[in-house]
């Protein structure tokens, strides 16, 4: 089983029919399911998400990018303080950065107020966090390889060409 | 006006393309699902498009030197060295308006009236008319499924006469997806050398190879001077509409071909040439990503056709499969017409690529997995009805 090819295909489309997947890998469906199981156990595959453009629904959602300054700890470095932050379900993504800030978080909430409250009452109060800088996201143009804006025209191909 | 008197005998002798005929039929069917397209479904990568836009914005709107921009020719040499281990210098490269122009002017540069050109068939539709328009005589070399659509030394010898001037090859092949490996070429090299046959090698699909390394006749030093490698951007970089092709070969032959190019074309469009520089310089990753996508699709579609009872060998290159439909008792054309009518799926009859394609259909897999599954499901329904 070509694991890299399996992962590459799933990264593009996790919803790919498992028979299609097996056949394009020149394998059997049972073999694909077995490999997926192993990859999940090994935490190489962590999950399967759906990319949703919530702006097109009537559900209100707000996201913010938050830069966090933090003091590393002896023995633990940034890991322990990071774990105190990423355990909050509000934190969708978290990265350790080079440069001026130590962490960048992407935080999701229903309203700006909800995110502001999270920063003021939770994030800024975490031991070791010395400063935050919250930037609200106004519009998503592209996320996870998908373009959200509807500017792309579908191209017309001829039906039959040499 | 009697149109028959107006047109030249040469043009009148050229039959309308079988593809054209099928296209006219297929485009009338509403909701048709096509597996009939001979071009990539990907968009040209953004950085390449952007390079062309930038070239226009910065006023690059003139003619270029006849053989093409030196920077592009150098980049093509580097690309061929890097990808195929082929050594050419910038004065051994000519930039053309697609591979099509390259084939036309290369033929015109070497063919005298009644010279014979061997064309292995089934073959790309433009080769035969190209030879006829150049004043040559076509000598067909039928390839068979039994030989995996490869050229055998026996079949080649049988086609050679005193008049034989050239052979027009296309591996990986449109329409069969067949390839020639080093061992296959090794057997025919002495024959080509002995008879001093010029090789026009259309290697436009060389980057889309799924097993092994691409081999060219230009890899054989003893005949390298006899070989003209023809390729371009269309298939590797999904740049069909940009019309950038090229010829690699002996610099004296290139110089002679250039005479035709400079009078009939002048030069390939400059903005396309700038796009091509970007493609050859920074496009390796794009080629690889598309190649891997085609590989998965190939595996899938070969399996689907074999499972539905249409024997299909697994081609090593290009983006076509060539299923054997003889078990249905229909001709290629009957099969494709019936499939189009019954399930609204368009595949191209093998005979559109020559008589040797009878009993086969060409299926392109330059489509998304979803489209391929959808079409395969419909063809399966059609096959079940036949049983």
Coordinates of C-alpha atoms in Angstrom, one line a residue:
Chain A
X1 CA 0.0 0.0 0.0
X2 CA 1.4 3.4 -1.1
X3 CA 0.7 5.3 2.1
X4 CA 2.0 8.6 0.8
X5 CA -0.3 8.4 -2.2
X6 CA -3.2 7.4 0.1
X7 CA -2.6 10.4 2.4
X8 CA -2.1 12.8 -0.5
X9 CA -5.5 11.8 -2.0
X10 CA -7.3 12.0 1.3
X11 CA -5.7 15.4 2.1
X12 CA -7.4 16.6 -1.1
X13 CA -10.7 14.9 -0.5
X14 CA -11.3 13.0 2.7
X15 CA -14.8 12.1 1.4
X16 CA -13.4 10.0 -1.5
X17 CA -15.3 6.8 -1.9
X18 CA -13.3 4.0 -0.4
X19 CA -13.7 1.8 -3.5
X20 CA -12.4 4.6 -5.7
X21 CA -9.6 5.1 -3.3
X22 CA -8.7 1.4 -3.3
X23 CA -8.7 1.2 -7.1
X24 CA -6.6 4.2 -7.7
X25 CA -4.1 2.8 -5.3
X26 CA -4.2 -0.6 -7.1
X27 CA -5.3 -2.1 -3.8
X28 CA -8.3 -3.7 -2.1
X29 CA -10.9 -1.9 -0.1
X30 CA -10.2 -4.0 2.9
X31 CA -6.5 -3.2 2.7
X32 CA -7.3 0.6 2.5
X33 CA -9.5 0.4 5.5
X34 CA -6.9 -1.5 7.4
X35 CA -4.2 1.0 6.5
X36 CA -6.5 3.9 7.4
X37 CA -7.1 2.3 10.8
X38 CA -3.4 2.0 11.4
X39 CA -2.7 5.6 10.3
X40 CA -5.5 6.7 12.7
X41 CA -4.0 4.7 15.6
X42 CA -0.6 6.1 14.9
X43 CA -2.1 9.6 14.9
X44 CA -0.8 10.2 11.4
X45 CA -4.4 10.8 10.4
X46 CA -5.9 12.9 13.2
X47 CA -9.3 13.5 11.7
X48 CA -11.5 14.3 8.7
X49 CA -12.9 17.8 8.4
X50 CA -15.4 19.4 6.1
X51 CA -14.6 22.8 4.7
X52 CA -17.6 25.0 5.1
X53 CA -18.3 28.5 4.0
X54 CA -20.4 29.6 6.9
X55 CA -20.8 33.1 5.4
X56 CA -23.3 31.5 3.0
X57 CA -25.5 30.2 5.8
X58 CA -27.4 32.3 8.4
X59 CA -25.1 31.1 11.1
X60 CA -23.0 33.9 12.6
X61 CA -19.4 33.0 13.2
X62 CA -16.4 35.1 14.0
X63 CA -12.7 34.2 13.9
X64 CA -9.7 36.0 15.2
X65 CA -6.0 35.6 14.9
X66 CA -4.4 36.2 18.2
X67 CA -0.7 36.8 18.7
X68 CA 0.4 35.7 22.2
X69 CA 3.6 36.6 24.1
X70 CA 4.7 34.0 26.6
X71 CA 7.6 33.2 28.8
X72 CA 9.2 29.8 28.2
X73 CA 9.9 27.6 31.3
X74 CA 13.0 25.8 32.3
X75 CA 12.7 22.1 31.3
X76 CA 9.5 22.5 29.5
X77 CA 10.2 25.3 27.1
X78 CA 7.0 26.5 25.5
X79 CA 5.2 23.1 25.6
X80 CA 3.6 23.4 29.0
X81 CA 2.2 26.8 28.6
X82 CA 1.0 25.9 25.1
X83 CA -0.9 23.0 26.5
X84 CA -2.7 25.3 28.9
X85 CA -3.8 27.4 25.9
X86 CA -4.7 24.8 23.3
X87 CA -7.0 22.8 25.6
X88 CA -9.6 25.6 25.4
X89 CA -12.1 24.5 22.7
X90 CA -12.2 28.1 21.4
X91 CA -8.7 27.6 20.1
X92 CA -9.0 26.1 16.6
X93 CA -5.3 26.2 15.7
X94 CA -2.2 27.1 17.5
X95 CA 1.4 27.6 16.3
X96 CA 4.7 28.4 17.9
X97 CA 6.3 31.1 15.8
X98 CA 9.6 32.6 15.1
X99 CA 9.6 36.4 15.2
X100 CA 8.1 38.9 17.6
X101 CA 5.3 36.9 19.1
X102 CA 5.7 33.5 20.5
X103 CA 2.3 31.9 19.5
X104 CA -0.3 32.5 17.0
X105 CA -3.8 31.2 17.6
X106 CA -6.9 31.1 15.5
X107 CA -9.9 31.4 17.8
X108 CA -13.5 30.9 16.8
X109 CA -16.6 32.3 18.5
X110 CA -20.2 33.3 17.8
X111 CA -19.6 37.0 18.3
X112 CA -16.7 39.4 18.7
X113 CA -17.8 39.9 22.3
X114 CA -17.4 36.2 22.9
X115 CA -13.9 36.2 21.6
X116 CA -13.1 39.4 23.6
X117 CA -14.3 37.7 26.7
X118 CA -12.2 34.6 26.0
X119 CA -9.1 36.7 25.7
X120 CA -9.8 38.8 28.7
X121 CA -11.0 36.2 31.1
X122 CA -9.1 33.1 29.9
X123 CA -6.2 33.5 27.6
X124 CA -4.6 36.6 29.2
X125 CA -4.9 35.1 32.6
X126 CA -3.0 31.9 31.7
X127 CA 0.2 31.8 33.8
X128 CA 3.2 32.9 31.7
X129 CA 1.2 34.8 29.1
X130 CA 2.5 38.3 29.1
X131 CA 0.6 39.9 26.3
X132 CA -2.0 39.3 23.5
X133 CA -2.8 41.1 20.3
X134 CA -6.2 40.2 18.7
X135 CA -6.9 40.7 15.0
X136 CA -10.4 39.9 13.8
X137 CA -10.7 38.1 10.5
X138 CA -13.1 40.1 8.2
X139 CA -13.5 37.7 5.3
X140 CA -12.1 34.3 4.2
X141 CA -10.8 34.3 0.7
X142 CA -9.1 30.9 0.8
X143 CA -8.7 28.3 3.5
X144 CA -7.4 24.7 3.4
X145 CA -6.6 25.0 -0.3
X146 CA -10.2 26.1 -1.2
X147 CA -11.1 29.4 -2.7
X148 CA -14.2 30.9 -0.9
X149 CA -14.7 33.9 -3.2
X150 CA -16.8 33.1 -6.2
X151 CA -14.6 34.6 -8.9
X152 CA -13.5 31.5 -10.7
X153 CA -15.3 30.8 -13.9
X154 CA -15.9 27.3 -14.9
X155 CA -14.0 26.7 -18.1
X156 CA -15.7 25.1 -21.0
X157 CA -13.8 22.2 -22.6
X158 CA -14.7 20.9 -26.0
X159 CA -16.4 17.5 -25.9
X160 CA -14.0 15.7 -28.1
X161 CA -10.5 16.7 -29.2
X162 CA -7.6 14.8 -30.7
Chain B
X1 CA -17.9 28.8 -58.6
X2 CA -16.8 25.1 -58.8
X3 CA -15.2 24.6 -55.5
X4 CA -13.7 21.4 -56.8
X5 CA -11.6 23.4 -59.3
X6 CA -10.5 25.9 -56.6
X7 CA -9.1 23.4 -54.2
X8 CA -5.8 21.7 -54.6
X9 CA -5.7 17.9 -55.3
X10 CA -3.5 17.6 -52.2
X11 CA -6.1 19.2 -49.9
X12 CA -8.9 17.3 -51.5
X13 CA -7.1 14.0 -50.9
X14 CA -7.1 14.6 -47.1
X15 CA -10.0 12.9 -45.5
X16 CA -11.9 14.8 -42.8
X17 CA -10.7 13.8 -39.3
X18 CA -12.6 10.9 -37.6
X19 CA -12.4 12.9 -34.4
X20 CA -14.1 15.8 -36.1
X21 CA -17.0 13.6 -37.2
X22 CA -17.4 12.2 -33.7
X23 CA -17.2 15.7 -32.2
X24 CA -20.1 16.9 -34.4
X25 CA -22.1 13.9 -33.3
X26 CA -21.3 14.2 -29.6
X27 CA -21.9 17.9 -29.2
X28 CA -25.5 17.5 -30.3
X29 CA -26.2 15.2 -27.3
X30 CA -27.4 17.2 -24.3
X31 CA -25.9 16.3 -20.9
X32 CA -23.1 14.3 -22.6
X33 CA -20.3 13.0 -20.3
X34 CA -17.1 13.0 -22.3
X35 CA -14.1 10.9 -22.0
X36 CA -13.0 12.2 -25.3
X37 CA -10.7 15.1 -24.6
X38 CA -7.0 15.0 -25.5
X39 CA -5.9 17.8 -23.2
X40 CA -5.3 18.1 -19.4
X41 CA -8.2 19.1 -17.2
X42 CA -6.0 21.1 -15.0
X43 CA -5.6 24.9 -15.2
X44 CA -2.2 26.2 -16.2
X45 CA -0.5 26.8 -12.8
X46 CA -1.0 30.3 -11.5
X47 CA 2.7 31.3 -11.4
X48 CA 3.0 30.6 -15.1
X49 CA -0.1 32.6 -16.0
X50 CA 1.1 35.4 -13.8
X51 CA 4.5 35.4 -15.7
X52 CA 2.6 35.9 -18.9
X53 CA 0.5 38.7 -17.5
X54 CA 3.6 40.4 -16.2
X55 CA 5.3 40.1 -19.5
X56 CA 2.4 41.9 -21.2
X57 CA 2.2 44.6 -18.5
X58 CA 5.9 45.3 -18.9
X59 CA 5.5 45.8 -22.6
X60 CA 6.8 42.5 -24.0
X61 CA 4.6 42.6 -27.1
X62 CA 7.0 42.4 -30.0
X63 CA 8.4 39.7 -32.2
X64 CA 11.2 37.6 -30.7
X65 CA 14.2 36.3 -32.5
X66 CA 13.1 33.5 -35.0
X67 CA 14.2 30.4 -33.1
X68 CA 12.6 31.8 -29.9
X69 CA 13.9 33.7 -26.9
X70 CA 17.4 32.6 -26.0
X71 CA 16.4 32.5 -22.3
X72 CA 13.7 30.0 -23.2
X73 CA 15.9 27.9 -25.3
X74 CA 18.5 27.7 -22.5
X75 CA 15.8 26.8 -20.0
X76 CA 14.5 24.0 -22.3
X77 CA 18.0 22.6 -22.5
X78 CA 18.3 22.6 -18.7
X79 CA 14.9 21.0 -18.4
X80 CA 15.7 18.2 -20.8
X81 CA 19.0 17.6 -19.1
X82 CA 17.4 17.5 -15.6
X83 CA 14.3 15.4 -16.6
X84 CA 15.5 13.2 -19.4
X85 CA 19.3 13.4 -19.3
X86 CA 19.3 14.7 -22.9
X87 CA 22.1 17.0 -23.9
X88 CA 21.3 19.9 -26.3
X89 CA 22.7 23.4 -26.7
X90 CA 20.6 26.5 -27.3
X91 CA 21.4 26.5 -31.0
X92 CA 20.0 23.0 -31.2
X93 CA 16.5 24.2 -30.1
X94 CA 13.7 25.8 -32.1
X95 CA 10.6 27.2 -30.4
X96 CA 7.5 26.5 -32.4
X97 CA 3.8 27.3 -32.2
X98 CA 2.9 24.0 -30.4
X99 CA 4.1 20.6 -31.2
X100 CA 1.9 20.7 -34.3
X101 CA 3.9 23.3 -36.0
X102 CA 7.1 21.4 -35.1
X103 CA 5.8 18.3 -36.8
X104 CA 4.7 20.2 -39.9
X105 CA 7.9 22.2 -40.5
X106 CA 10.2 19.3 -39.6
X107 CA 8.5 17.1 -42.2
X108 CA 8.6 19.9 -44.8
X109 CA 12.3 20.4 -44.2
X110 CA 13.2 16.8 -44.9
X111 CA 10.7 15.4 -47.3
X112 CA 11.1 15.5 -51.1
X113 CA 8.2 14.5 -53.4
X114 CA 7.4 10.7 -53.1
X115 CA 9.7 10.2 -50.1
X116 CA 8.2 7.7 -47.7
X117 CA 7.5 8.4 -44.1
X118 CA 6.8 5.5 -41.8
X119 CA 4.0 6.1 -39.3
X120 CA 3.3 3.5 -36.6
X121 CA -0.5 3.3 -36.2
X122 CA -2.9 3.8 -34.5
X123 CA -1.4 7.3 -34.3
X124 CA -2.2 10.9 -33.6
X125 CA -4.5 12.3 -36.2
X126 CA -2.2 15.0 -37.6
X127 CA 0.7 12.8 -38.7
X128 CA -0.7 11.4 -41.9
X129 CA -2.1 14.7 -43.3
X130 CA 1.2 16.3 -42.3
X131 CA 3.2 13.9 -44.5
X132 CA 0.8 14.3 -47.4
X133 CA 0.9 18.1 -47.2
X134 CA 4.7 17.9 -47.2
X135 CA 4.5 15.9 -50.4
X136 CA 5.5 12.6 -48.9
X137 CA 4.0 9.2 -49.0
X138 CA 2.7 7.6 -45.9
X139 CA 3.8 4.1 -45.1
X140 CA 1.8 2.7 -42.2
X141 CA 3.3 0.4 -39.6
X142 CA 0.4 -1.3 -37.8
X143 CA 1.0 -1.8 -34.0
X144 CA -0.8 -4.5 -32.3
X145 CA -2.1 -5.0 -28.8
X146 CA -0.3 -8.3 -28.7
X147 CA 3.0 -6.4 -28.8
X148 CA 1.7 -3.8 -26.3
X149 CA 1.6 -1.3 -29.2
X150 CA 5.4 -1.3 -29.5
X151 CA 7.4 -1.3 -32.7
X152 CA 9.2 -4.6 -33.4
X153 CA 12.3 -4.8 -35.6
X154 CA 10.5 -7.2 -37.9
X155 CA 7.5 -4.9 -38.4
X156 CA 9.9 -1.9 -39.0
X157 CA 12.1 -3.8 -41.6
X158 CA 8.9 -4.8 -43.5
X159 CA 8.1 -1.1 -44.0
X160 CA 11.4 0.0 -45.3
X161 CA 12.0 0.6 -49.0
X162 CA 14.6 2.6 -51.0
X163 CA 12.3 5.6 -50.7
X164 CA 12.1 5.5 -46.9
X165 CA 13.2 8.9 -45.5
X166 CA 11.8 9.2 -42.0
X167 CA 9.8 7.6 -39.3
X168 CA 7.3 9.6 -37.1
X169 CA 7.2 8.2 -33.5
X170 CA 5.0 9.1 -30.6
X171 CA 5.8 7.4 -27.3
X172 CA 4.2 7.6 -24.8
X173 CA 1.4 7.4 -27.4
X174 CA -1.8 9.1 -28.1
X175 CA -4.1 7.1 -28.4
X176 CA -2.8 3.9 -26.8
X177 CA -0.7 5.2 -23.9
X178 CA 1.9 2.7 -25.1
X179 CA 5.6 3.4 -24.5
X180 CA 9.0 2.2 -25.9
X181 CA 11.6 1.3 -23.4
X182 CA 15.4 1.2 -23.8
X183 CA 15.4 -2.5 -24.6
X184 CA 12.7 -1.9 -27.3
X185 CA 14.6 0.9 -29.0
X186 CA 17.9 -1.0 -28.8
X187 CA 16.5 -3.5 -31.3
X188 CA 15.5 -1.0 -33.9
X189 CA 18.5 1.4 -33.6
X190 CA 20.7 -0.6 -35.9
X191 CA 18.0 -0.7 -38.5
X192 CA 17.4 3.1 -38.3
X193 CA 21.2 3.7 -38.5
X194 CA 21.8 1.3 -41.4
X195 CA 19.0 2.9 -43.6
X196 CA 19.8 6.5 -42.3
X197 CA 16.2 7.0 -41.5
X198 CA 15.4 10.4 -39.9
X199 CA 13.4 10.0 -36.7
X200 CA 10.8 12.6 -35.8
X201 CA 10.1 11.7 -32.2
X202 CA 7.0 13.4 -30.8
X203 CA 7.6 13.1 -27.0
X204 CA 5.0 15.5 -25.9
X205 CA 3.8 13.1 -23.2
X206 CA 7.3 12.2 -21.9
X207 CA 6.7 13.9 -18.5
X208 CA 3.5 11.9 -18.0
X209 CA 5.1 8.5 -17.4
X210 CA 4.0 6.4 -14.5
X211 CA 6.6 3.6 -14.4
X212 CA 10.3 3.7 -15.1
X213 CA 12.2 6.5 -16.9
X214 CA 11.4 8.0 -20.2
X215 CA 13.7 6.8 -23.0
X216 CA 14.2 8.6 -26.2
X217 CA 16.0 7.5 -29.4
X218 CA 18.1 10.6 -28.8
X219 CA 19.6 8.7 -25.9
X220 CA 21.5 6.5 -28.5
X221 CA 24.6 8.4 -29.5
X222 CA 25.0 6.4 -32.7
X223 CA 21.9 7.9 -34.2
X224 CA 21.4 11.0 -32.1
X225 CA 22.1 13.2 -35.2
X226 CA 19.3 11.5 -37.1
X227 CA 16.8 12.2 -34.3
X228 CA 14.5 15.3 -34.0
X229 CA 12.9 15.4 -30.6
X230 CA 9.6 17.2 -30.7
X231 CA 7.9 18.3 -27.5
X232 CA 6.3 21.3 -25.8
X233 CA 4.5 22.7 -22.8
X234 CA 1.0 21.6 -23.5
X235 CA 0.7 18.3 -21.7
X236 CA 3.3 18.5 -18.9
X237 CA 2.2 22.0 -17.7
X238 CA -1.4 21.9 -18.8
X239 CA -0.7 24.7 -21.3
X240 CA -2.5 23.5 -24.5
X241 CA -3.9 27.0 -25.3
X242 CA -0.5 28.7 -25.1
X243 CA 0.8 27.0 -28.2
X244 CA 4.5 26.5 -27.2
X245 CA 6.3 23.6 -28.7
X246 CA 9.9 22.9 -29.6
X247 CA 12.3 20.8 -31.7
X248 CA 15.6 19.5 -30.5
X249 CA 18.1 18.2 -33.0
X250 CA 21.3 18.5 -35.0
X251 CA 22.0 22.2 -35.4
X252 CA 22.3 22.1 -39.2
X253 CA 18.9 20.4 -39.5
X254 CA 17.5 22.9 -37.0
X255 CA 18.9 25.8 -39.1
X256 CA 17.1 24.3 -42.2
X257 CA 13.8 24.0 -40.3
X258 CA 14.2 27.5 -39.1
X259 CA 14.1 28.7 -42.7
X260 CA 10.5 27.5 -42.9
X261 CA 9.6 28.7 -39.5
X262 CA 10.9 32.2 -40.1
X263 CA 9.0 32.7 -43.3
X264 CA 5.7 31.1 -42.3
X265 CA 5.4 31.9 -38.6
X266 CA 8.2 34.4 -37.7
X267 CA 8.1 33.4 -34.0
X268 CA 5.9 31.9 -31.3
X269 CA 3.9 34.5 -29.4
X270 CA 6.2 36.4 -27.0
X271 CA 3.9 36.3 -24.0
X272 CA 3.6 32.5 -24.3
X273 CA 7.3 32.3 -24.5
X274 CA 7.7 34.2 -21.2
X275 CA 5.1 31.9 -19.6
X276 CA 7.1 28.9 -20.9
X277 CA 10.3 30.2 -19.3
X278 CA 8.6 30.3 -16.0
X279 CA 7.2 26.8 -16.6
X280 CA 10.5 25.2 -17.5
X281 CA 12.3 27.0 -14.7
X282 CA 9.9 26.7 -11.8
X283 CA 7.3 24.1 -12.9
X284 CA 8.8 20.8 -11.8
X285 CA 6.6 20.5 -8.8
X286 CA 3.4 21.2 -10.9
X287 CA 4.4 18.5 -13.3
X288 CA 4.9 16.0 -10.5
X289 CA 1.6 16.8 -8.8
X290 CA -0.3 16.4 -12.0
X291 CA 1.5 13.2 -12.8
X292 CA 0.5 11.7 -9.5
X293 CA -3.1 12.7 -10.0
X294 CA -3.1 11.1 -13.5
X295 CA -1.5 8.0 -12.1
X296 CA -4.3 7.4 -9.6
X297 CA -6.9 8.0 -12.3
X298 CA -5.2 5.6 -14.6
X299 CA -5.2 2.8 -12.0
X300 CA -8.9 3.5 -11.4
X301 CA -10.1 3.6 -15.0
X302 CA -8.1 0.6 -16.1
X303 CA -9.7 -1.4 -13.2
X304 CA -13.2 -0.2 -14.1
X305 CA -12.9 -1.2 -17.7
X306 CA -11.4 -4.6 -17.0
X307 CA -14.1 -5.3 -14.4
X308 CA -16.9 -4.5 -16.9
X309 CA -15.5 -7.0 -19.4
X310 CA -13.5 -4.7 -21.7
X311 CA -9.9 -5.9 -21.6
X312 CA -7.6 -3.0 -21.1
X313 CA -3.9 -3.1 -20.7
X314 CA -2.3 -0.7 -18.2
X315 CA -0.5 2.0 -20.2
X316 CA 2.7 3.4 -18.8
X317 CA 2.3 6.9 -20.1
X318 CA 0.1 9.7 -21.4
X319 CA -3.5 10.0 -20.2
X320 CA -5.3 7.5 -22.4
X321 CA -6.4 3.9 -22.1
X322 CA -7.2 1.9 -25.2
X323 CA -9.9 -0.7 -24.2
X324 CA -10.5 -3.7 -26.4
X325 CA -14.2 -3.8 -27.4
X326 CA -14.0 -6.8 -29.8
X327 CA -15.9 -9.1 -27.5
X328 CA -19.0 -6.9 -28.1
X329 CA -19.0 -7.9 -31.8
X330 CA -19.3 -4.2 -32.7
X331 CA -17.0 -2.1 -34.7
X332 CA -15.3 0.8 -32.8
X333 CA -17.6 3.3 -34.5
X334 CA -20.7 1.2 -33.8
X335 CA -19.7 0.9 -30.1
X336 CA -19.0 4.6 -29.6
X337 CA -22.2 5.6 -31.4
X338 CA -24.3 3.2 -29.4
X339 CA -22.7 4.2 -26.1
X340 CA -23.3 7.9 -26.9
X341 CA -26.9 7.2 -27.8
X342 CA -27.7 4.9 -24.9
X343 CA -25.7 6.4 -22.0
X344 CA -24.6 9.8 -23.3
X345 CA -20.9 9.0 -22.8
X346 CA -18.5 10.1 -25.5
X347 CA -15.4 8.0 -26.2
X348 CA -13.4 8.2 -29.4
X349 CA -13.5 5.2 -31.8
X350 CA -10.1 3.7 -32.2
X351 CA -10.5 4.0 -36.0
X352 CA -10.3 7.8 -35.7
X353 CA -6.5 7.1 -35.3
X354 CA -6.2 4.7 -38.2
X355 CA -7.5 1.4 -39.4
X356 CA -5.2 -0.4 -36.9
X357 CA -7.4 1.1 -34.1
X358 CA -10.4 -1.0 -35.2
X359 CA -11.7 -3.0 -32.2
X360 CA -10.6 -0.4 -29.7
X361 CA -11.8 2.8 -28.3
X362 CA -9.7 5.7 -26.9
X363 CA -10.7 6.8 -23.4
X364 CA -9.1 9.9 -21.9
X365 CA -8.7 10.0 -18.1
X366 CA -7.9 13.7 -18.0
X367 CA -11.0 14.1 -15.9
X368 CA -11.7 14.3 -12.2
X369 CA -12.2 11.1 -10.2
X370 CA -15.9 11.9 -9.8
X371 CA -16.3 12.3 -13.6
X372 CA -14.5 9.1 -14.3
X373 CA -16.6 7.1 -11.8
X374 CA -19.7 8.6 -13.2
X375 CA -18.8 7.8 -16.8
X376 CA -17.6 4.3 -15.8
X377 CA -20.9 3.5 -14.1
X378 CA -22.8 4.5 -17.2
X379 CA -20.5 2.4 -19.5
X380 CA -21.1 -0.5 -17.2
X381 CA -24.8 -0.1 -17.5
X382 CA -24.4 -0.1 -21.3
X383 CA -22.2 -3.3 -21.1
X384 CA -24.8 -5.0 -18.9
X385 CA -27.5 -4.3 -21.5
X386 CA -25.4 -5.9 -24.2
X387 CA -25.1 -9.2 -22.3

